[in-house]
Short mmCIF file of C-alpha atoms in Angstrom, two decimals:
data_model
loop_
_atom_site.label_atom_id
_atom_site.label_comp_id
_atom_site.label_asym_id
_atom_site.label_seq_id
_atom_site.Cartn_x
_atom_site.Cartn_y
_atom_site.Cartn_z
CA MET A 627 24.03 -1.38 8.79
CA ILE A 628 21.34 0.18 6.62
CA TRP A 629 21.82 -2.57 4.05
CA TRP A 630 21.11 -5.23 6.66
CA LEU A 631 18.06 -3.28 7.79
CA MET A 632 16.82 -3.05 4.20
CA ILE A 633 17.30 -6.78 3.69
CA GLY A 634 15.65 -7.57 7.04
CA CYS A 635 12.63 -5.41 6.21
CA GLY A 636 12.53 -6.97 2.74
CA MET A 637 12.34 -10.40 4.37
CA LEU A 638 9.54 -9.23 6.69
CA THR A 639 7.64 -7.94 3.66
CA PHE A 640 8.15 -11.15 1.73
CA ALA A 641 7.10 -13.22 4.75
CA ALA A 642 3.76 -11.40 4.96
CA ARG A 643 3.16 -12.07 1.27
CA PHE A 644 4.28 -15.70 1.32
CA VAL A 645 2.90 -16.97 4.62
CA MET A 646 -0.47 -18.12 3.25
CA PHE A 647 1.18 -19.77 0.24
CA SER A 648 3.32 -22.05 2.39
CA ASP A 649 2.54 -25.73 2.86
CA ILE A 650 2.37 -25.56 6.64
CA SER A 651 0.09 -22.55 7.16
CA PRO A 652 -3.63 -23.09 7.79
CA LYS A 653 -5.79 -22.98 4.67
CA ARG A 654 -7.93 -20.17 6.01
CA LEU A 655 -7.40 -17.23 8.32
CA PRO A 656 -9.58 -17.07 11.42
CA SER A 657 -12.45 -14.77 10.53
CA TRP A 658 -11.71 -12.25 13.31
CA LEU A 659 -8.18 -11.83 11.92
CA GLU A 660 -9.49 -11.48 8.41
CA ASP A 661 -11.87 -8.74 9.58
CA ALA A 662 -9.13 -6.92 11.51
CA LEU A 663 -6.61 -7.03 8.65
CA GLY A 664 -9.23 -5.43 6.42
CA PHE A 665 -8.75 -2.19 8.38
CA VAL A 666 -4.95 -2.10 7.98
CA PRO A 667 -4.78 0.03 4.80
CA ILE A 668 -7.15 2.74 6.07
CA ALA A 669 -5.50 2.93 9.52
CA VAL A 670 -1.90 2.89 8.27
CA LEU A 671 -2.37 5.34 5.43
CA THR A 672 -4.38 7.77 7.58
CA ALA A 673 -1.62 7.64 10.20
CA ILE A 674 0.81 8.83 7.53
CA ILE A 675 -1.54 11.39 5.93
CA VAL A 676 -2.70 13.33 8.99
CA PRO A 677 0.68 14.38 10.45
CA ALA A 678 1.97 15.16 6.95
CA VAL A 679 -0.95 17.57 6.49
CA LEU A 680 -1.30 19.07 9.98
CA ILE A 681 2.23 19.34 11.32
CA SER A 682 4.32 22.28 10.18
CA PRO A 683 8.08 22.12 9.59
CA ASP A 684 8.64 23.61 13.06
CA ASN A 685 6.74 20.68 14.64
CA GLU A 686 3.55 22.54 15.56
CA VAL A 687 0.03 21.23 14.95
CA ASN A 688 -1.53 23.73 12.58
CA PHE A 689 -5.21 24.17 11.78
CA VAL A 690 -5.58 27.89 11.11
CA GLY A 691 -3.95 29.33 8.03
CA ASN A 692 -2.65 25.92 7.04
CA SER A 693 -2.55 25.82 3.25
CA HIS A 694 -1.72 22.09 3.28
CA LEU A 695 -4.92 21.38 5.21
CA LEU A 696 -7.07 23.32 2.75
CA ALA A 697 -5.38 21.63 -0.20
CA ALA A 698 -5.92 18.22 1.45
CA ILE A 699 -9.65 18.91 1.89
CA VAL A 700 -9.96 19.85 -1.79
CA ALA A 701 -7.98 16.71 -2.66
CA ILE A 702 -10.34 14.52 -0.60
CA ALA A 703 -13.26 15.87 -2.64
CA ALA A 704 -11.32 15.21 -5.86
CA ALA A 705 -10.54 11.67 -4.73
CA LEU A 706 -14.16 10.94 -3.89
CA PHE A 707 -15.43 12.28 -7.20
CA THR A 708 -12.78 10.94 -9.58
CA ARG A 709 -11.22 7.99 -7.71
CA SER A 710 -8.09 8.82 -9.63
CA VAL A 711 -4.67 9.06 -7.97
CA LEU A 712 -3.30 11.24 -10.74
CA VAL A 713 -6.20 13.73 -10.64
CA THR A 714 -6.06 13.88 -6.82
CA ILE A 715 -2.35 14.69 -6.86
CA CYS A 716 -2.78 17.33 -9.57
CA VAL A 717 -5.76 18.99 -7.88
CA GLY A 718 -4.09 18.92 -4.44
CA LEU A 719 -0.77 20.34 -5.62
CA THR A 720 -2.39 22.99 -7.80
CA THR A 721 -4.57 24.09 -4.87
CA LEU A 722 -1.53 24.26 -2.61
CA TRP A 723 0.47 26.32 -5.08
CA GLY A 724 -2.50 28.60 -5.70
CA LEU A 725 -3.07 29.19 -1.98
CA GLU A 726 0.58 29.85 -1.24
CA TRP A 727 0.76 32.25 -4.14
CA LEU A 728 -2.47 34.09 -3.25
CA LEU A 729 -2.52 34.17 0.53
CA PHE A 730 0.57 33.17 2.35
CA MET B 15 -10.15 -30.47 -26.56
CA GLN B 16 -7.68 -28.41 -24.52
CA PRO B 17 -6.55 -25.17 -26.10
CA ASN B 18 -2.89 -25.10 -26.93
CA ASN B 19 -1.17 -24.84 -23.58
CA SER B 20 1.54 -22.32 -24.31
CA THR B 21 -0.91 -20.10 -26.18
CA SER B 22 -3.23 -19.89 -23.19
CA LYS B 23 -0.29 -19.21 -20.86
CA ARG B 24 0.84 -16.39 -23.06
CA ALA B 25 -2.72 -15.09 -23.38
CA GLU B 26 -3.16 -15.08 -19.58
CA PHE B 27 0.13 -13.27 -19.10
CA TRP B 28 -0.64 -10.55 -21.62
CA THR B 29 -4.19 -10.13 -20.32
CA GLY B 30 -2.61 -9.51 -16.92
CA VAL B 31 -0.21 -6.95 -18.39
CA ARG B 32 -3.06 -5.16 -20.18
CA ASP B 33 -5.38 -5.22 -17.15
CA GLU B 34 -2.65 -3.65 -15.01
CA LEU B 35 -1.88 -0.73 -17.34
CA PRO B 36 -4.63 1.67 -16.12
CA LEU B 37 -3.30 1.39 -12.56
CA LEU B 38 0.10 2.63 -13.64
CA LEU B 39 -1.34 6.15 -13.89
CA GLY B 40 -1.50 6.18 -10.10
CA VAL B 41 1.63 4.16 -9.45
CA THR B 42 4.00 6.23 -11.58
CA PRO B 43 3.61 9.51 -9.62
CA PHE B 44 3.88 7.54 -6.36
CA GLY B 45 7.17 5.99 -7.53
CA LEU B 46 8.50 9.40 -8.60
CA VAL B 47 7.58 10.89 -5.23
CA PHE B 48 9.17 8.00 -3.37
CA GLY B 49 12.40 8.60 -5.29
CA VAL B 50 12.36 12.23 -4.14
CA LEU B 51 11.41 11.31 -0.55
CA GLY B 52 14.14 8.67 -0.29
CA LEU B 53 16.85 11.21 -1.02
CA ALA B 54 15.24 13.77 1.30
CA SER B 55 15.29 11.19 4.12
CA GLY B 56 19.04 10.77 3.80
CA LEU B 57 19.11 7.54 1.81
CA SER B 58 21.67 7.40 -0.99
CA PRO B 59 20.41 7.24 -4.58
CA LEU B 60 21.41 3.56 -4.78
CA GLN B 61 19.71 2.73 -1.47
CA THR B 62 16.53 4.49 -2.57
CA ILE B 63 16.45 2.63 -5.88
CA LEU B 64 17.23 -0.77 -4.37
CA LEU B 65 14.65 -0.29 -1.63
CA SER B 66 12.05 -0.34 -4.40
CA SER B 67 13.11 -3.84 -5.39
CA ILE B 68 13.98 -5.21 -1.93
CA LEU B 69 10.77 -4.07 -0.23
CA PHE B 70 8.65 -3.48 -3.34
CA GLY B 71 5.81 -1.85 -1.40
CA GLY B 72 5.03 1.86 -1.48
CA ALA B 73 3.68 2.37 2.03
CA SER B 74 6.37 0.25 3.70
CA GLN B 75 9.10 2.08 1.77
CA VAL B 76 7.70 5.43 2.90
CA VAL B 77 7.63 4.29 6.53
CA PHE B 78 11.15 2.88 6.18
CA ALA B 79 12.51 6.13 4.74
CA GLN B 80 10.78 8.36 7.32
CA MET B 81 11.92 6.23 10.24
CA TRP B 82 15.47 5.80 8.97
CA GLY B 83 15.67 9.56 8.45
CA GLY B 84 14.42 10.06 12.03
CA GLY B 85 17.06 7.82 13.59
CA VAL B 86 14.52 5.33 14.93
CA PRO B 87 15.89 2.14 16.60
CA LEU B 88 15.85 -0.90 14.33
CA PRO B 89 13.31 -3.04 16.24
CA ILE B 90 10.77 -0.19 16.04
CA ILE B 91 11.36 0.10 12.29
CA GLY B 92 10.87 -3.66 11.91
CA ALA B 93 7.67 -3.62 13.97
CA SER B 94 6.24 -0.69 12.01
CA ILE B 95 7.04 -2.33 8.67
CA SER B 96 5.39 -5.54 9.86
CA ILE B 97 2.16 -3.73 10.77
CA VAL B 98 2.12 -1.89 7.45
CA ASN B 99 2.67 -5.17 5.61
CA SER B 100 0.24 -7.29 7.56
CA ARG B 101 -2.49 -6.52 5.00
CA HIS B 102 -0.60 -8.73 2.55
CA ILE B 103 -1.47 -11.75 4.69
CA LEU B 104 -5.06 -11.03 3.73
CA TYR B 105 -4.24 -10.89 0.03
CA GLY B 106 -2.22 -14.09 0.33
CA ALA B 107 -5.11 -15.81 2.08
CA SER B 108 -7.62 -14.91 -0.61
CA MET B 109 -5.28 -15.99 -3.42
CA ALA B 110 -3.98 -19.13 -1.71
CA PRO B 111 -6.76 -21.46 -2.94
CA TYR B 112 -5.73 -20.67 -6.53
CA LEU B 113 -1.98 -20.83 -6.05
CA ARG B 114 -1.22 -23.25 -3.24
CA SER B 115 -0.94 -26.32 -5.47
CA LEU B 116 1.77 -24.69 -7.59
CA PRO B 117 5.41 -25.69 -7.09
CA LEU B 118 7.59 -23.52 -4.86
CA ARG B 119 9.43 -22.04 -7.86
CA TRP B 120 6.11 -20.36 -8.74
CA ARG B 121 4.86 -19.51 -5.28
CA VAL B 122 8.03 -17.67 -4.23
CA PRO B 123 8.17 -15.19 -7.14
CA LEU B 124 4.39 -14.72 -7.12
CA ALA B 125 4.50 -13.92 -3.39
CA TYR B 126 7.26 -11.39 -4.03
CA LEU B 127 5.12 -9.76 -6.75
CA LEU B 128 1.96 -9.70 -4.61
CA THR B 129 1.19 -6.00 -4.15
CA ASP B 130 -2.05 -4.10 -3.58
CA GLU B 131 -2.29 -3.17 -7.25
CA ALA B 132 -1.51 -6.63 -8.67
CA TYR B 133 -3.84 -8.27 -6.18
CA ALA B 134 -6.73 -5.93 -6.95
CA VAL B 135 -6.57 -6.77 -10.66
CA SER B 136 -5.69 -10.47 -10.61
CA ILE B 137 -8.14 -11.56 -7.93
CA LYS B 138 -10.94 -10.51 -10.30
CA ARG B 139 -9.54 -12.85 -12.96
CA PHE B 140 -9.12 -15.66 -10.41
CA ARG B 141 -12.73 -15.38 -9.33
CA ASP B 142 -14.40 -14.79 -12.70
CA GLY B 143 -15.44 -18.42 -12.96
CA GLN B 144 -13.82 -19.16 -16.31
CA PRO B 145 -11.86 -22.35 -15.76
CA SER B 146 -8.18 -22.25 -16.63
CA GLN B 147 -5.14 -24.07 -15.32
CA GLU B 148 -2.98 -21.10 -16.19
CA LYS B 149 -4.46 -18.29 -14.12
CA HIS B 150 -1.20 -17.79 -12.24
CA TYR B 151 0.24 -16.38 -15.47
CA HIS B 152 -2.23 -13.52 -15.05
CA LEU B 153 -0.74 -12.60 -11.68
CA LEU B 154 2.73 -12.90 -13.19
CA GLY B 155 1.63 -10.40 -15.84
CA THR B 156 0.09 -7.86 -13.44
CA GLY B 157 2.93 -8.27 -10.93
CA LEU B 158 5.77 -7.87 -13.43
CA THR B 159 4.11 -4.89 -15.12
CA LEU B 160 3.80 -3.15 -11.79
CA TRP B 161 7.36 -4.11 -10.82
CA VAL B 162 8.88 -2.61 -13.97
CA CYS B 163 6.82 0.58 -13.59
CA TRP B 164 7.74 0.94 -9.90
CA GLN B 165 11.47 0.50 -10.54
CA LEU B 166 11.52 2.92 -13.48
CA SER B 167 9.49 5.61 -11.73
CA THR B 168 11.69 5.36 -8.61
CA ILE B 169 14.81 5.76 -10.74
CA VAL B 170 13.35 8.77 -12.55
CA GLY B 171 12.32 10.26 -9.18
CA VAL B 172 15.85 9.82 -7.82
CA VAL B 173 17.47 11.29 -10.93
CA PHE B 174 15.22 14.34 -11.16
CA GLY B 175 14.33 14.66 -7.48
CA ALA B 176 17.60 16.34 -6.64
CA THR B 177 16.96 19.08 -9.21
CA ILE B 178 13.39 19.97 -8.15
CA PRO B 179 13.31 23.03 -5.88
CA GLU B 180 11.88 22.63 -2.37
CA SER B 181 9.36 25.42 -2.99
CA TRP B 182 7.39 23.13 -5.32
CA SER B 183 6.28 21.15 -2.24
CA LEU B 184 6.49 17.95 -4.25
CA GLY B 185 6.70 15.95 -1.03
CA PHE B 186 3.05 16.83 -0.51
CA ALA B 187 2.22 14.51 -3.41
CA LEU B 188 2.80 11.64 -1.00
CA PRO B 189 -0.08 12.36 1.42
CA LEU B 190 -2.13 13.27 -1.66
CA THR B 191 -1.47 9.81 -3.11
CA PHE B 192 -2.61 8.20 0.12
CA ILE B 193 -5.70 10.44 0.25
CA ALA B 194 -6.59 9.16 -3.22
CA LEU B 195 -6.37 5.60 -1.91
CA VAL B 196 -8.10 6.08 1.46
CA ALA B 197 -10.99 8.44 0.68
CA PRO B 198 -12.81 6.15 -1.78
CA ALA B 199 -12.14 3.14 0.47
CA ILE B 200 -14.27 4.53 3.31
CA ARG B 201 -17.63 2.90 2.73
CA LYS B 202 -18.92 1.76 6.11
CA ARG B 203 -19.13 3.37 9.51
CA ALA B 204 -16.39 1.04 10.78
CA ASP B 205 -14.06 2.33 8.03
CA LEU B 206 -14.71 5.91 9.09
CA VAL B 207 -14.10 5.08 12.76
CA ALA B 208 -10.80 3.38 11.86
CA CYS B 209 -9.78 6.43 9.83
CA VAL B 210 -10.70 9.04 12.46
CA THR B 211 -9.13 7.04 15.32
CA ALA B 212 -5.88 6.57 13.42
CA GLY B 213 -5.83 10.26 12.51
CA VAL B 214 -6.42 11.48 16.07
CA LEU B 215 -3.86 9.06 17.55
CA SER B 216 -1.27 10.02 14.97
CA ILE B 217 -1.41 13.60 16.26
CA ALA B 218 -1.93 12.76 19.94
CA GLY B 219 1.07 10.43 19.86
CA GLN B 220 3.51 12.91 18.32
CA SER B 221 5.42 13.32 21.59
CA LEU B 222 6.12 9.58 21.80
CA PRO B 223 9.74 8.64 21.11
CA TRP B 224 11.01 6.99 17.91
CA LYS B 225 8.05 7.95 15.75
CA SER B 226 6.16 5.16 17.47
CA TRP B 227 2.95 7.13 16.88
CA ILE B 228 2.78 5.24 13.59
CA ILE B 229 2.40 1.96 15.49
CA LEU B 230 0.00 3.49 18.03
CA ALA B 231 -2.20 5.10 15.35
CA ALA B 232 -2.22 2.05 13.07
CA LEU B 233 -3.06 -0.44 15.84
CA GLY B 234 -5.59 1.95 17.40
CA GLY B 235 -7.32 2.52 14.06
CA ILE B 236 -7.42 -1.20 13.27
CA ALA B 237 -8.80 -2.03 16.73
CA ALA B 238 -11.45 0.71 16.61
CA GLY B 239 -12.61 -0.27 13.13
CA TRP B 240 -12.69 -3.92 14.08
CA LEU B 241 -14.74 -3.28 17.25
CA VAL B 242 -17.33 -1.25 15.36
CA HIS B 243 -17.45 -3.92 12.68
CA LEU B 244 -17.97 -6.54 15.39
CA ALA B 245 -20.79 -4.57 16.99
CA ALA B 246 -22.49 -4.02 13.63
CA LYS B 247 -22.26 -7.65 12.57
CA PRO B 248 -25.53 -9.56 12.99
CA LYS B 249 -25.20 -12.41 15.47
CA PRO B 250 -25.47 -15.88 13.93
CA GLN B 251 -28.40 -16.83 16.23
CA ASP B 252 -30.45 -13.93 14.87
CA ASP B 253 -30.09 -15.22 11.32
CA ASN B 254 -31.63 -18.66 11.69
CA GLY B 255 -32.93 -18.98 15.23
CA SER B 256 -35.73 -16.41 15.30
CA GLY B 257 -38.30 -18.33 13.26
CA ALA B 258 -38.31 -21.41 15.49
#
């Protein structure tokens, strides 16, 4: 079943990429849709980031003493300053390891 | 008058390859991490590797793996993937004027190769004003370069992922990758509102069944950002009507 699901999701992905290249689709998107789709990356990625940072393995929302949260804040600063994925990952992971080693 | 046709095709292609190379620094760790995550979500090594060519999209593969691992019903997985992928409609729309006249045998592979990273690089070439009939070779170059890098890094992630101890918290590299993409993208107030709304809803919706908080948070963030954008946008009458 998983293979069919993979192929189905692959077709959904392809459809989103191809739809505006087809002969029958309108030449332009309506401007409201264009505006709305512009917010998809920020909304989707944030929805994945926040639970991954705040929710502990035992399914509790964690603010205090959460080393992942502190590392994420440092990583946000690194991302804003360097705009580099590689540097952000390195800074974030190093901070996390440092915190876990020092404090927790 | 015309430069030699096959030379300019080849030149476009290799320019695309070269322009894409700097982005691989960010894509390679993402691919490695996806390889690790795929296995951790209960996908087999082969399924993880093939997902990278069947879906060929980092964020949708992550959502797929998380939801499959969580036993989410198939229609919810399909709906979530569709929301994550809907941004590609936007990329397609902005590239369509340059590509729509090509035959289908070009449009199909180019659509398959249309990712965030290939789009970001090739759209600059498409819009730079230098006339060329062969610009689609540039997208072929960026797209194929990214494809090869994504497949290889996934495979390496799958091969080595099993041997990396859990205590290294390598899975955390995934939210870190997304932080690197989102943080610099927040430029306007509407962006920030979209981000905060999605973040709050993703936590508030945790008790919803089938990980459907992803859908709630994504749609909520999009709607909030769009509404703020709409409110901030100057009305057309204000632009040209006031002087009369």
